[in-house]
Protein backbone atom coordinates (compact mmCIF):
# COMPACT_ATOMS: atom_id res chain seq x y z
CA UNK A 1 0.00 0.00 0.00
CA UNK A 2 2.80 2.38 0.91
CA UNK A 3 4.58 1.49 -2.32
CA UNK A 4 1.47 2.23 -4.36
CA UNK A 5 1.01 5.55 -2.61
CA UNK A 6 4.61 6.51 -3.33
CA UNK A 7 4.29 5.56 -7.00
CA UNK A 8 1.07 7.52 -7.29
CA UNK A 9 2.70 10.59 -5.72
CA UNK A 10 5.66 10.39 -8.12
CA UNK A 11 3.34 10.07 -11.11
CA UNK A 12 1.37 13.10 -9.92
CA UNK A 13 4.56 15.14 -9.61
CA UNK A 14 5.78 14.03 -13.03
CA UNK A 15 2.56 15.08 -14.72
CA UNK A 16 2.41 18.54 -13.09
CA UNK A 17 3.18 21.25 -15.67
CA UNK A 18 6.21 23.50 -14.93
CA UNK A 19 5.46 26.93 -13.54
CA UNK A 20 6.70 30.03 -15.39
CA UNK A 21 8.31 33.06 -13.74
CA UNK A 22 6.01 36.05 -13.51
CA UNK A 23 7.87 39.28 -14.32
CA UNK A 24 6.87 42.55 -12.69
CA UNK A 25 7.80 44.87 -15.54
CA UNK A 26 7.61 48.05 -13.47
CA UNK A 27 9.90 46.50 -10.87
CA UNK A 28 12.27 45.35 -13.60
CA UNK A 29 12.39 48.82 -15.15
CA UNK A 30 13.14 50.29 -11.73
CA UNK A 31 15.98 47.78 -11.37
CA UNK A 32 17.37 48.76 -14.77
CA UNK A 33 17.19 52.48 -14.15
CA UNK A 34 18.69 52.41 -10.65
CA UNK A 35 21.19 49.57 -10.83
CA UNK A 36 22.07 48.46 -14.37
CA UNK A 37 22.19 51.77 -16.23
CA UNK A 38 24.02 54.84 -14.99
CA UNK A 39 21.53 57.26 -16.57
CA UNK A 40 18.18 57.27 -18.42
CA UNK A 41 20.05 58.55 -21.49
CA UNK A 42 20.94 54.97 -22.46
CA UNK A 43 17.42 54.55 -23.87
CA UNK A 44 18.51 56.43 -26.99
CA UNK A 45 21.60 54.28 -27.37
CA UNK A 46 19.36 51.19 -27.28
CA UNK A 47 17.10 52.65 -29.97
CA UNK A 48 20.04 53.55 -32.19
CA UNK A 49 21.61 50.18 -31.56
CA UNK A 50 18.47 48.26 -32.53
CA UNK A 51 18.15 50.36 -35.69
CA UNK A 52 21.78 49.89 -36.73
CA UNK A 53 21.65 46.15 -36.02
CA UNK A 54 18.50 45.84 -38.10
CA UNK A 55 20.20 47.57 -41.04
CA UNK A 56 23.28 45.37 -40.61
CA UNK A 57 21.07 42.26 -40.68
CA UNK A 58 19.29 43.40 -43.85
CA UNK A 59 22.52 44.27 -45.63
CA UNK A 60 23.92 40.83 -44.81
CA UNK A 61 21.25 39.48 -47.17
CA UNK A 62 20.69 42.53 -49.40
CA UNK A 63 24.04 44.40 -49.71
CA UNK A 64 22.48 47.26 -51.66
CA UNK A 65 19.66 47.93 -49.19
CA UNK A 66 19.24 51.53 -47.92
CA UNK A 67 20.91 52.39 -44.62
CA UNK A 68 18.97 55.21 -42.95
CA UNK A 69 17.99 56.05 -39.39
CA UNK A 70 15.73 59.04 -38.70
CA UNK A 71 14.68 60.44 -35.33
CA UNK A 72 11.81 62.90 -34.82
CA UNK A 73 11.14 64.41 -31.38
CA UNK A 74 8.14 66.64 -30.64
CA UNK A 75 5.69 67.25 -27.82
CA UNK A 76 6.99 64.63 -25.38
CA UNK A 77 7.06 61.91 -28.03
CA UNK A 78 9.83 60.37 -30.09
CA UNK A 79 9.70 58.50 -33.40
CA UNK A 80 12.66 56.46 -34.67
CA UNK A 81 12.56 55.07 -38.22
CA UNK A 82 15.05 52.67 -39.76
CA UNK A 83 15.40 50.86 -43.10
CA UNK A 84 16.45 47.63 -41.45
CA UNK A 85 15.40 44.00 -41.80
CA UNK A 86 12.06 44.46 -40.03
CA UNK A 87 9.88 41.91 -38.23
CA UNK A 88 7.01 39.57 -39.05
CA UNK A 89 4.12 38.90 -36.65
CA UNK A 90 5.78 35.70 -35.42
CA UNK A 91 9.04 37.63 -34.87
CA UNK A 92 7.18 40.15 -32.76
CA UNK A 93 5.67 37.47 -30.51
CA UNK A 94 8.94 35.56 -30.10
CA UNK A 95 11.33 38.51 -29.83
CA UNK A 96 9.76 41.72 -28.56
CA UNK A 97 7.57 40.04 -25.98
CA UNK A 98 10.26 37.78 -24.52
CA UNK A 99 12.63 39.54 -22.13
CA UNK A 100 16.26 38.55 -22.61
CA UNK A 101 16.00 37.19 -26.15
CA UNK A 102 17.98 38.82 -28.93
CA UNK A 103 16.83 39.01 -32.54
CA UNK A 104 20.42 38.35 -33.54
CA UNK A 105 19.91 34.69 -32.54
CA UNK A 106 17.18 34.15 -35.08
CA UNK A 107 17.04 33.02 -38.69
CA UNK A 108 20.55 31.69 -39.08
CA UNK A 109 22.27 34.91 -38.01
CA UNK A 110 23.92 33.36 -34.98
CA UNK A 111 27.25 33.13 -36.82
CA UNK A 112 27.10 36.81 -37.81
CA UNK A 113 26.74 38.26 -34.31
CA UNK A 114 30.17 39.86 -34.51
CA UNK A 115 28.67 42.35 -36.96
CA UNK A 116 26.09 43.54 -34.44
CA UNK A 117 26.41 46.09 -31.67
CA UNK A 118 24.02 44.38 -29.27
CA UNK A 119 25.18 41.34 -27.37
CA UNK A 120 22.24 41.15 -24.92
CA UNK A 121 18.54 41.04 -25.68
CA UNK A 122 17.40 43.79 -23.36
CA UNK A 123 16.58 46.01 -26.34
CA UNK A 124 13.39 48.01 -26.11
CA UNK A 125 12.94 47.21 -22.43
CA UNK A 126 15.40 50.04 -21.64
CA UNK A 127 13.01 52.52 -23.26
CA UNK A 128 10.56 52.05 -20.39
CA UNK A 129 13.07 53.99 -18.27
CA UNK A 130 11.73 57.16 -19.96
CA UNK A 131 8.52 56.02 -21.70
CA UNK A 132 5.16 54.86 -20.38
CA UNK A 133 4.14 53.38 -23.73
CA UNK A 134 6.06 51.94 -26.70
CA UNK A 135 4.56 51.34 -30.12
CA UNK A 136 6.49 49.47 -32.82
CA UNK A 137 5.40 49.26 -36.45
CA UNK A 138 7.53 46.94 -38.56
CA UNK A 139 7.58 45.30 -41.98
CA UNK A 140 9.89 42.41 -42.79
CA UNK A 141 12.38 42.60 -45.65
CA UNK A 142 12.82 38.82 -45.55
CA UNK A 143 9.12 38.09 -46.15
CA UNK A 144 7.95 40.61 -48.78
CA UNK A 145 4.36 39.33 -48.73
CA UNK A 146 3.99 39.80 -44.97
CA UNK A 147 1.86 42.72 -43.91
CA UNK A 148 3.10 45.36 -41.47
CA UNK A 149 2.68 44.42 -37.82
CA UNK A 150 2.09 46.66 -34.81
CA UNK A 151 3.25 45.86 -31.28
CA UNK A 152 2.08 48.19 -28.49
CA UNK A 153 3.29 47.77 -24.90
CA UNK A 154 2.71 49.61 -21.61
CA UNK A 155 4.95 49.79 -18.58
CA UNK A 156 2.47 47.64 -16.62
CA UNK A 157 3.66 44.62 -18.62
CA UNK A 158 0.71 44.32 -21.04
CA UNK A 159 1.04 44.38 -24.82
CA UNK A 160 -1.07 43.94 -27.97
CA UNK A 161 -0.14 42.76 -31.45
CA UNK A 162 -2.10 43.33 -34.67
CA UNK A 163 -1.48 43.41 -38.39
CA UNK A 164 -1.92 46.63 -40.34
CA UNK A 165 -2.78 47.54 -43.94
CA UNK A 166 0.12 47.72 -46.40
CA UNK A 167 0.00 51.51 -46.50
CA UNK A 168 0.82 51.73 -42.75
CA UNK A 169 4.41 50.79 -43.64
CA UNK A 170 5.01 50.59 -47.40
CA UNK A 171 8.75 49.85 -47.20
CA UNK A 172 10.64 47.28 -45.08
CA UNK A 173 11.97 48.55 -41.78
CA UNK A 174 10.81 49.53 -38.34
CA UNK A 175 9.37 52.61 -36.67
CA UNK A 176 9.42 52.94 -32.89
CA UNK A 177 7.11 55.44 -31.17
CA UNK A 178 7.73 56.47 -27.55
CA UNK A 179 5.40 58.45 -25.30
CA UNK A 180 7.23 60.00 -22.35
CA UNK A 181 6.47 59.23 -18.73
CA UNK A 182 5.19 62.13 -16.68
CA UNK A 183 8.61 62.73 -15.07
CA UNK A 184 10.73 62.10 -18.18
CA UNK A 185 9.49 64.53 -20.82
CA UNK A 186 12.80 66.39 -20.94
CA UNK A 187 14.59 63.23 -22.11
CA UNK A 188 12.44 63.19 -25.26
CA UNK A 189 12.88 66.86 -26.15
CA UNK A 190 14.42 67.57 -29.54
CA UNK A 191 17.50 69.31 -28.08
CA UNK A 192 18.25 66.42 -25.74
CA UNK A 193 17.63 63.79 -28.42
CA UNK A 194 19.98 65.58 -30.85
CA UNK A 195 22.72 65.93 -28.22
CA UNK A 196 22.45 62.29 -27.17
CA UNK A 197 22.33 61.03 -30.76
CA UNK A 198 25.51 62.94 -31.62
CA UNK A 199 27.22 61.74 -28.47
CA UNK A 200 26.34 58.09 -28.99
CA UNK A 201 26.26 57.87 -32.78
CA UNK A 202 28.82 60.24 -34.28
CA UNK A 203 30.93 57.33 -35.57
CA UNK A 204 28.13 55.03 -36.76
CA UNK A 205 28.63 53.73 -40.31
CA UNK A 206 25.10 54.62 -41.54
CA UNK A 207 23.20 57.82 -42.30
CA UNK A 208 21.67 58.91 -38.98
CA UNK A 209 19.76 62.18 -38.65
CA UNK A 210 17.57 63.98 -36.13
CA UNK A 211 15.05 65.62 -38.43
CA UNK A 212 17.32 67.06 -41.10
CA UNK A 213 20.40 67.49 -38.88
CA UNK A 214 23.19 64.97 -39.42
CA UNK A 215 24.37 62.94 -36.44
CA UNK A 216 27.24 60.97 -37.94
CA UNK A 217 30.56 62.71 -38.55
CA UNK A 218 32.81 60.40 -40.56
CA UNK A 219 35.58 59.65 -41.02
CA UNK A 220 36.70 59.83 -37.39
CA UNK A 221 39.06 62.74 -36.61
CA UNK A 222 42.05 60.40 -36.33
CA UNK A 223 41.32 58.81 -39.73
CA UNK A 224 40.83 61.98 -41.76
CA UNK A 225 43.43 63.23 -44.24
CA UNK A 226 45.08 66.54 -43.33
CA UNK A 227 47.24 68.85 -45.44
CA UNK A 228 50.10 68.79 -42.93
CA UNK A 229 51.14 67.33 -39.55
CA UNK A 230 50.54 70.75 -38.00
CA UNK A 231 46.98 70.83 -39.34
CA UNK A 232 46.40 67.34 -37.93
CA UNK A 233 47.66 68.40 -34.50
CA UNK A 234 45.35 71.43 -34.50
CA UNK A 235 42.33 69.34 -35.53
CA UNK A 236 43.01 66.66 -32.94
CA UNK A 237 43.59 69.29 -30.24
CA UNK A 238 40.17 70.74 -31.08
CA UNK A 239 38.63 67.26 -30.92
CA UNK A 240 40.27 66.64 -27.52
CA UNK A 241 38.88 69.89 -26.15
CA UNK A 242 35.39 68.93 -27.35
CA UNK A 243 35.59 65.45 -25.78
CA UNK A 244 37.56 66.08 -22.58
CA UNK A 245 37.67 69.84 -22.05
CA UNK A 246 41.46 70.32 -22.25
CA UNK A 247 44.03 71.14 -24.93
CA UNK A 248 46.57 68.29 -25.05
CA UNK A 249 50.33 68.51 -24.95
CA UNK A 250 50.41 66.02 -27.80
CA UNK A 251 48.36 63.27 -29.45
CA UNK A 252 49.35 59.62 -29.97
CA UNK A 253 47.86 57.46 -32.70
CA UNK A 254 46.39 54.18 -31.44
CA UNK A 255 46.18 51.94 -34.48
CA UNK A 256 46.06 48.20 -33.63
CA UNK A 257 44.63 46.46 -36.71
CA UNK A 258 44.88 42.94 -35.30
CA UNK A 259 42.67 43.99 -32.39
CA UNK A 260 40.32 46.01 -34.59
CA UNK A 261 41.19 49.26 -32.82
CA UNK A 262 41.59 52.77 -34.20
CA UNK A 263 41.82 55.90 -32.08
CA UNK A 264 43.96 58.49 -30.41
CA UNK A 265 45.46 59.14 -26.97
CA UNK A 266 45.68 62.72 -25.74
CA UNK A 267 48.48 63.73 -23.37
CA UNK A 268 47.24 65.74 -20.40
CA UNK A 269 48.66 69.28 -20.17
CA UNK A 270 49.09 69.13 -16.38
CA UNK A 271 50.30 66.55 -13.88
CA UNK A 272 47.80 64.17 -12.27
CA UNK A 273 48.08 61.72 -9.42
CA UNK A 274 48.86 58.11 -10.38
CA UNK A 275 45.97 57.12 -8.11
CA UNK A 276 43.47 59.16 -10.11
CA UNK A 277 41.21 56.99 -12.24
CA UNK A 278 41.80 57.61 -15.94
CA UNK A 279 38.52 57.56 -17.88
CA UNK A 280 38.48 56.95 -21.61
CA UNK A 281 35.83 57.09 -24.35
CA UNK A 282 35.28 53.76 -26.11
CA UNK A 283 33.09 53.22 -29.19
CA UNK A 284 31.98 49.73 -30.16
CA UNK A 285 31.55 49.46 -33.94
CA UNK A 286 30.92 53.20 -34.03
CA UNK A 287 28.47 53.37 -31.10
CA UNK A 288 29.69 55.07 -27.93
CA UNK A 289 29.92 52.33 -25.34
CA UNK A 290 31.27 54.29 -22.40
CA UNK A 291 33.01 57.53 -21.58
CA UNK A 292 34.35 56.12 -18.32
CA UNK A 293 36.45 53.09 -19.35
CA UNK A 294 39.05 52.67 -16.59
CA UNK A 295 41.04 49.52 -17.44
CA UNK A 296 41.87 50.30 -21.05
CA UNK A 297 45.54 51.28 -20.54
CA UNK A 298 48.35 50.05 -18.26
CA UNK A 299 48.41 51.73 -14.85
CA UNK A 300 51.58 53.65 -15.70
CA UNK A 301 49.86 55.46 -18.60
CA UNK A 302 47.80 57.68 -16.30
CA UNK A 303 48.95 60.79 -18.18
CA UNK A 304 46.77 60.21 -21.28
CA UNK A 305 43.05 60.10 -22.11
CA UNK A 306 41.88 57.99 -25.04
CA UNK A 307 39.12 57.99 -27.62
CA UNK A 308 38.92 54.86 -29.74
CA UNK A 309 36.65 52.62 -31.77
CA UNK A 310 36.83 48.84 -31.48
CA UNK A 311 35.09 45.80 -32.87
CA UNK A 312 36.81 43.20 -30.67
CA UNK A 313 36.21 44.14 -27.04
CA UNK A 314 33.24 42.73 -25.15
CA UNK A 315 30.80 44.99 -23.31
CA UNK A 316 29.25 44.16 -19.97
CA UNK A 317 25.50 43.49 -19.67
CA UNK A 318 24.70 47.19 -19.29
CA UNK A 319 26.89 47.98 -22.32
CA UNK A 320 28.45 50.80 -20.31
CA UNK A 321 31.80 49.18 -19.50
CA UNK A 322 34.29 46.68 -20.88
CA UNK A 323 34.36 43.04 -19.88
CA UNK A 324 37.68 42.10 -18.31
CA UNK A 325 38.99 39.14 -20.30
CA UNK A 326 42.07 38.00 -22.21
CA UNK A 327 41.19 40.18 -25.19
CA UNK A 328 41.09 43.32 -23.09
CA UNK A 329 44.39 42.35 -21.45
CA UNK A 330 46.00 41.93 -24.89
CA UNK A 331 44.57 45.25 -26.10
CA UNK A 332 45.84 46.97 -22.96
CA UNK A 333 49.34 45.68 -23.65
CA UNK A 334 49.18 46.69 -27.31
CA UNK A 335 48.01 50.22 -26.51
CA UNK A 336 50.74 50.51 -23.88
CA UNK A 337 53.27 49.54 -26.56
CA UNK A 338 51.99 52.35 -28.81
CA UNK A 339 52.53 54.91 -26.03
CA UNK A 340 55.94 53.42 -25.25
CA UNK A 341 56.91 53.71 -28.93
CA UNK A 342 55.81 57.35 -28.96
CA UNK A 343 58.12 58.09 -26.02
CA UNK A 344 61.01 56.30 -27.69
CA UNK A 345 60.41 58.29 -30.88
CA UNK A 346 60.49 61.59 -28.99
CA UNK A 347 63.76 60.60 -27.31
CA UNK A 348 65.30 59.78 -30.67
CA UNK A 349 63.98 62.62 -32.79
CA UNK A 350 62.35 65.42 -30.80
CA UNK A 351 64.17 66.05 -27.50
CA UNK A 352 62.56 69.47 -27.09
CA UNK A 353 59.05 68.01 -27.03
CA UNK A 354 60.24 65.18 -24.79
CA UNK A 355 61.69 67.66 -22.29
CA UNK A 356 58.42 69.60 -22.26
CA UNK A 357 56.51 66.36 -21.70
CA UNK A 358 58.79 65.13 -18.90
CA UNK A 359 58.60 68.46 -17.10
CA UNK A 360 54.94 67.59 -16.49
CA UNK A 361 54.70 63.79 -16.60
CA UNK A 362 58.07 62.41 -15.50
CA UNK A 363 56.28 60.39 -12.80
CA UNK A 364 54.40 58.30 -15.35
CA UNK A 365 57.55 57.58 -17.34
CA UNK A 366 59.42 56.64 -14.15
CA UNK A 367 56.61 54.23 -13.31
CA UNK A 368 57.03 52.60 -16.73
CA UNK A 369 60.84 52.56 -16.51
CA UNK A 370 60.70 50.64 -13.20
CA UNK A 371 59.45 47.56 -15.06
CA UNK A 372 60.92 48.16 -18.50
CA UNK A 373 64.72 48.18 -18.60
CA UNK A 374 64.79 49.24 -22.24
CA UNK A 375 62.63 52.26 -21.44
CA UNK A 376 64.92 53.11 -18.51
CA UNK A 377 67.92 52.92 -20.82
CA UNK A 378 66.16 55.17 -23.38
CA UNK A 379 65.00 57.72 -20.81
CA UNK A 380 68.20 57.75 -18.76
CA UNK A 381 69.53 60.98 -20.32
CA UNK A 382 66.18 62.72 -19.88
CA UNK A 383 64.47 61.79 -16.61
CA UNK A 384 65.05 64.50 -13.95
CA UNK A 385 66.22 63.70 -10.41
CA UNK A 386 66.89 65.98 -7.46
CA UNK A 387 70.58 65.82 -6.57
CA UNK A 388 73.17 67.78 -4.63
CA UNK A 389 74.30 69.12 -8.04
CA UNK A 390 70.79 70.37 -8.89
CA UNK A 391 68.20 68.80 -11.21
CA UNK A 392 70.08 66.24 -13.31
CA UNK A 393 69.48 63.00 -15.17
CA UNK A 394 71.02 59.87 -13.67
CA UNK A 395 73.21 59.57 -16.76
CA UNK A 396 74.78 63.00 -16.23
CA UNK A 397 75.07 62.49 -12.48
CA UNK A 398 76.83 59.14 -12.93
CA UNK A 399 79.31 60.78 -15.30
CA UNK A 400 80.22 63.31 -12.59
CA UNK A 401 80.54 60.97 -9.62
CA UNK A 402 82.35 57.64 -9.23
CA UNK A 403 79.70 56.45 -6.76
CA UNK A 404 76.02 57.33 -7.02
CA UNK A 405 75.02 57.82 -3.38
CA UNK A 406 71.32 58.16 -2.65
CA UNK A 407 68.93 58.54 0.24
CA UNK A 408 65.64 56.66 0.57
CA UNK A 409 63.67 59.54 2.05
CA UNK A 410 63.32 63.23 1.33
CA UNK A 411 64.09 63.99 5.00
CA UNK A 412 67.43 62.19 4.83
CA UNK A 413 68.36 64.11 1.68
CA UNK A 414 67.50 67.43 3.30
CA UNK A 415 69.66 66.46 6.27
CA UNK A 416 72.81 65.77 4.33
CA UNK A 417 72.50 67.72 1.05
CA UNK A 418 74.20 70.98 2.19
CA UNK A 419 76.99 69.17 4.02
CA UNK A 420 77.52 66.49 1.39
CA UNK A 421 77.68 69.10 -1.35
CA UNK A 422 80.31 71.09 0.57
CA UNK A 423 82.38 67.91 1.08
CA UNK A 424 82.16 66.91 -2.60
CA UNK A 425 79.85 63.93 -2.01
CA UNK A 426 77.28 63.49 -4.77
CA UNK A 427 73.85 62.45 -3.47
CA UNK A 428 70.58 61.73 -5.29
CA UNK A 429 67.26 62.20 -3.53
CA UNK A 430 65.57 58.80 -3.80
CA UNK A 431 62.68 59.76 -1.55
CA UNK A 432 60.22 60.63 -4.30
CA UNK A 433 57.91 58.06 -5.87
CA UNK A 434 59.79 55.39 -7.89
CA UNK A 435 63.17 57.20 -7.62
CA UNK A 436 65.02 54.81 -5.30
CA UNK A 437 63.88 51.83 -7.44
CA UNK A 438 65.29 53.47 -10.58
CA UNK A 439 68.57 54.41 -8.89
CA UNK A 440 69.05 50.83 -7.69
CA UNK A 441 68.34 49.58 -11.25
CA UNK A 442 70.98 51.91 -12.73
CA UNK A 443 73.82 49.31 -12.87
CA UNK A 444 71.59 46.96 -14.90
CA UNK A 445 71.38 49.48 -17.77
CA UNK A 446 74.73 51.22 -17.19
CA UNK A 447 77.29 48.51 -16.41
CA UNK A 448 80.12 49.54 -14.13
CA UNK A 449 78.11 52.17 -12.26
CA UNK A 450 78.50 52.00 -8.48
CA UNK A 451 75.36 52.72 -6.47
CA UNK A 452 75.27 52.95 -2.67
CA UNK A 453 72.72 54.07 -0.14
CA UNK A 454 74.09 56.97 1.90
CA UNK A 455 74.25 56.37 5.64
CA UNK A 456 75.45 58.32 8.65
CA UNK A 457 78.83 56.56 8.71
CA UNK A 458 79.57 57.55 5.09
CA UNK A 459 78.77 61.21 5.75
CA UNK A 460 80.75 61.29 8.99
CA UNK A 461 83.74 59.67 7.32
CA UNK A 462 83.86 62.50 4.76
CA UNK A 463 83.93 65.21 7.44
CA UNK A 464 87.33 66.44 8.59
CA UNK A 465 88.38 65.20 12.04
CA UNK A 466 89.44 67.74 14.68
CA UNK A 467 93.08 67.74 15.76
CA UNK A 468 93.54 65.36 18.73
CA UNK A 469 94.88 68.10 20.98
CA UNK A 470 91.91 70.36 20.31
CA UNK A 471 89.42 67.52 20.88
CA UNK A 472 91.19 66.52 24.10
CA UNK A 473 90.91 70.11 25.37
CA UNK A 474 87.14 69.90 24.82
CA UNK A 475 86.74 66.52 26.55
CA UNK A 476 84.72 67.99 29.43
CA UNK A 477 82.38 69.82 27.08
CA UNK A 478 81.85 66.69 24.94
CA UNK A 479 81.21 64.53 28.00
CA UNK A 480 78.48 66.92 29.18
CA UNK A 481 76.94 67.09 25.71
CA UNK A 482 76.90 63.30 25.38
CA UNK A 483 75.37 62.84 28.80
CA UNK A 484 72.65 65.35 27.88
CA UNK A 485 71.61 63.57 24.66
CA UNK A 486 72.18 59.98 25.75
CA UNK A 487 68.58 59.57 27.05
CA UNK A 488 67.40 60.50 23.55
CA UNK A 489 69.47 57.75 21.93
CA UNK A 490 71.84 60.21 20.29
CA UNK A 491 75.65 60.34 20.32
CA UNK A 492 77.72 63.52 19.97
CA UNK A 493 80.65 63.77 17.54
CA UNK A 494 82.99 66.71 16.89
CA UNK A 495 84.08 67.38 13.31
CA UNK A 496 85.17 70.31 11.11
CA UNK A 497 83.14 70.87 7.97
CA UNK A 498 81.64 73.42 5.63
CA UNK A 499 79.55 75.48 5.38
CA UNK A 500 80.65 77.31 8.52
CA UNK A 501 77.11 78.62 9.08
CA UNK A 502 75.85 75.13 10.04
CA UNK A 503 76.58 74.64 13.77
CA UNK A 504 75.35 71.03 14.00
CA UNK A 505 74.19 68.19 11.80
CA UNK A 506 71.75 65.48 12.90
CA UNK A 507 72.51 62.14 11.23
CA UNK A 508 70.73 58.85 11.47
CA UNK A 509 69.74 55.99 9.18
CA UNK A 510 66.95 53.45 9.01
CA UNK A 511 68.62 51.15 11.55
CA UNK A 512 68.98 54.02 14.01
CA UNK A 513 65.35 55.08 13.54
CA UNK A 514 64.20 51.50 13.98
CA UNK A 515 66.14 51.19 17.23
CA UNK A 516 64.77 54.55 18.37
CA UNK A 517 61.19 53.46 17.70
CA UNK A 518 61.80 50.12 19.44
CA UNK A 519 63.20 51.80 22.55
CA UNK A 520 60.29 54.24 22.68
CA UNK A 521 57.77 51.40 22.36
CA UNK A 522 59.58 49.46 25.10
CA UNK A 523 59.27 52.40 27.49
CA UNK A 524 55.47 52.45 27.06
CA UNK A 525 54.86 48.67 26.93
CA UNK A 526 53.70 46.36 29.71
CA UNK A 527 56.10 43.90 31.31
CA UNK A 528 55.55 41.11 28.76
CA UNK A 529 55.95 43.30 25.68
CA UNK A 530 58.84 45.22 27.24
CA UNK A 531 60.69 41.93 27.58
CA UNK A 532 59.99 40.98 23.98
CA UNK A 533 61.02 44.40 22.65
CA UNK A 534 64.11 44.35 24.85
CA UNK A 535 65.20 41.10 23.23
CA UNK A 536 65.07 42.88 19.86
CA UNK A 537 67.49 45.60 21.00
CA UNK A 538 70.01 46.49 18.29
CA UNK A 539 73.74 46.46 18.75
CA UNK A 540 75.08 49.87 17.85
CA UNK A 541 72.73 51.90 15.63
CA UNK A 542 72.23 55.31 17.18
CA UNK A 543 71.59 58.75 15.78
CA UNK A 544 74.41 61.24 16.11
CA UNK A 545 74.70 64.99 16.48
CA UNK A 546 77.79 66.17 14.61
CA UNK A 547 79.02 69.48 16.03
CA UNK A 548 80.92 71.77 13.66
CA UNK A 549 84.17 72.83 15.30
CA UNK A 550 84.57 75.60 12.68
CA UNK A 551 81.30 77.27 13.68
CA UNK A 552 81.80 80.30 16.03
CA UNK A 553 78.68 79.50 18.06
CA UNK A 554 79.86 75.96 18.80
CA UNK A 555 83.24 77.35 19.86
CA UNK A 556 81.59 79.77 22.30
CA UNK A 557 79.33 77.06 23.73
CA UNK A 558 82.30 74.72 24.21
CA UNK A 559 84.01 77.38 26.31
CA UNK A 560 81.09 77.94 28.70
CA UNK A 561 82.03 77.26 32.34
CA UNK A 562 78.60 76.18 33.64
CA UNK A 563 77.83 72.48 33.07
CA UNK A 564 74.07 73.09 33.24
CA UNK A 565 74.23 75.83 30.61
CA UNK A 566 76.29 73.58 28.30
CA UNK A 567 73.54 70.98 28.58
CA UNK A 568 70.85 73.52 27.71
CA UNK A 569 72.86 74.83 24.77
CA UNK A 570 73.45 71.28 23.51
CA UNK A 571 69.72 70.59 23.63
CA UNK A 572 69.16 73.76 21.62
CA UNK A 573 71.68 72.67 18.96
CA UNK A 574 70.04 69.24 18.81
CA UNK A 575 66.56 70.74 18.36
CA UNK A 576 67.79 73.19 15.71
CA UNK A 577 69.45 70.35 13.78
CA UNK A 578 66.21 68.34 13.83
CA UNK A 579 64.27 71.33 12.53
CA UNK A 580 66.84 71.95 9.78
CA UNK A 581 66.45 68.30 8.69
CA UNK A 582 62.65 68.81 8.61
CA UNK A 583 62.19 65.58 10.55
CA UNK A 584 58.98 64.88 12.43
CA UNK A 585 59.46 65.53 16.15
CA UNK A 586 58.74 62.90 18.78
CA UNK A 587 57.06 64.01 22.01
CA UNK A 588 60.44 63.77 23.75
CA UNK A 589 62.00 66.03 21.10
CA UNK A 590 59.22 68.63 21.45
CA UNK A 591 59.63 68.60 25.24
CA UNK A 592 63.39 69.08 24.83
CA UNK A 593 62.90 72.08 22.54
CA UNK A 594 60.53 73.74 25.01
CA UNK A 595 62.87 73.04 27.91
CA UNK A 596 65.91 74.38 26.07
CA UNK A 597 64.06 77.51 24.92
CA UNK A 598 62.85 78.30 28.44
CA UNK A 599 66.29 77.51 29.88
CA UNK A 600 67.99 79.95 27.51
CA UNK A 601 65.38 82.63 28.30
CA UNK A 602 65.91 82.14 32.01
CA UNK A 603 69.68 82.33 31.61
CA UNK A 604 69.45 85.50 29.45
CA UNK A 605 67.07 87.28 31.81
CA UNK A 606 69.13 86.15 34.82
CA UNK A 607 72.22 87.74 33.27
CA UNK A 608 70.26 90.95 32.68
CA UNK A 609 69.24 91.01 36.36
CA UNK A 610 72.87 90.74 37.41
CA UNK A 611 73.70 93.87 35.41
Coordinates of N, CA and C in Angstrom, one line a residue, residues 23-37 124-131 155 181:
X23 N 7.0 38.1 -14.4 CA 7.9 39.3 -14.3 C 7.1 40.5 -14.0
X24 N 7.4 41.2 -13.0 CA 6.9 42.5 -12.7 C 7.6 43.6 -13.5
X25 N 7.1 44.0 -14.6 CA 7.8 44.9 -15.5 C 8.2 46.2 -14.9
X26 N 7.3 46.8 -14.1 CA 7.6 48.0 -13.5 C 8.8 47.9 -12.5
X27 N 8.8 46.8 -11.8 CA 9.9 46.5 -10.9 C 11.2 46.3 -11.6
X28 N 11.1 45.6 -12.8 CA 12.3 45.4 -13.6 C 12.8 46.6 -14.2
X29 N 11.9 47.5 -14.6 CA 12.4 48.8 -15.1 C 13.1 49.6 -14.1
X30 N 12.5 49.6 -12.9 CA 13.1 50.3 -11.7 C 14.5 49.7 -11.5
X31 N 14.7 48.4 -11.6 CA 16.0 47.8 -11.4 C 17.0 48.2 -12.4
X32 N 16.5 48.3 -13.7 CA 17.4 48.8 -14.8 C 17.8 50.2 -14.5
X33 N 16.9 51.1 -14.2 CA 17.2 52.5 -14.1 C 18.1 52.8 -12.9
X34 N 17.9 52.1 -11.9 CA 18.7 52.4 -10.7 C 19.9 51.6 -10.4
X35 N 20.1 50.4 -11.1 CA 21.2 49.6 -10.8 C 22.0 49.1 -12.1
X36 N 21.3 48.9 -13.2 CA 22.1 48.5 -14.4 C 22.6 49.6 -15.2
X37 N 21.8 50.6 -15.4 CA 22.2 51.8 -16.2 C 22.6 52.9 -15.3
X124 N 14.4 47.0 -26.4 CA 13.4 48.0 -26.1 C 13.0 48.1 -24.7
X125 N 13.3 47.1 -23.8 CA 12.9 47.2 -22.4 C 13.5 48.5 -21.8
X126 N 14.8 48.9 -22.2 CA 15.4 50.0 -21.6 C 14.6 51.3 -21.9
X127 N 13.8 51.3 -23.0 CA 13.0 52.5 -23.3 C 12.0 52.8 -22.2
X128 N 11.5 51.8 -21.4 CA 10.6 52.1 -20.4 C 11.1 52.9 -19.3
X129 N 12.5 53.1 -19.3 CA 13.1 54.0 -18.3 C 12.5 55.4 -18.4
X130 N 12.2 55.8 -19.7 CA 11.7 57.2 -20.0 C 10.3 57.2 -20.6
X131 N 9.8 56.0 -21.0 CA 8.5 56.0 -21.7 C 7.5 55.2 -20.9
X155 N 4.0 50.1 -19.6 CA 5.0 49.8 -18.6 C 4.4 48.9 -17.5
X181 N 7.1 59.3 -20.1 CA 6.5 59.2 -18.7 C 6.3 60.6 -18.2

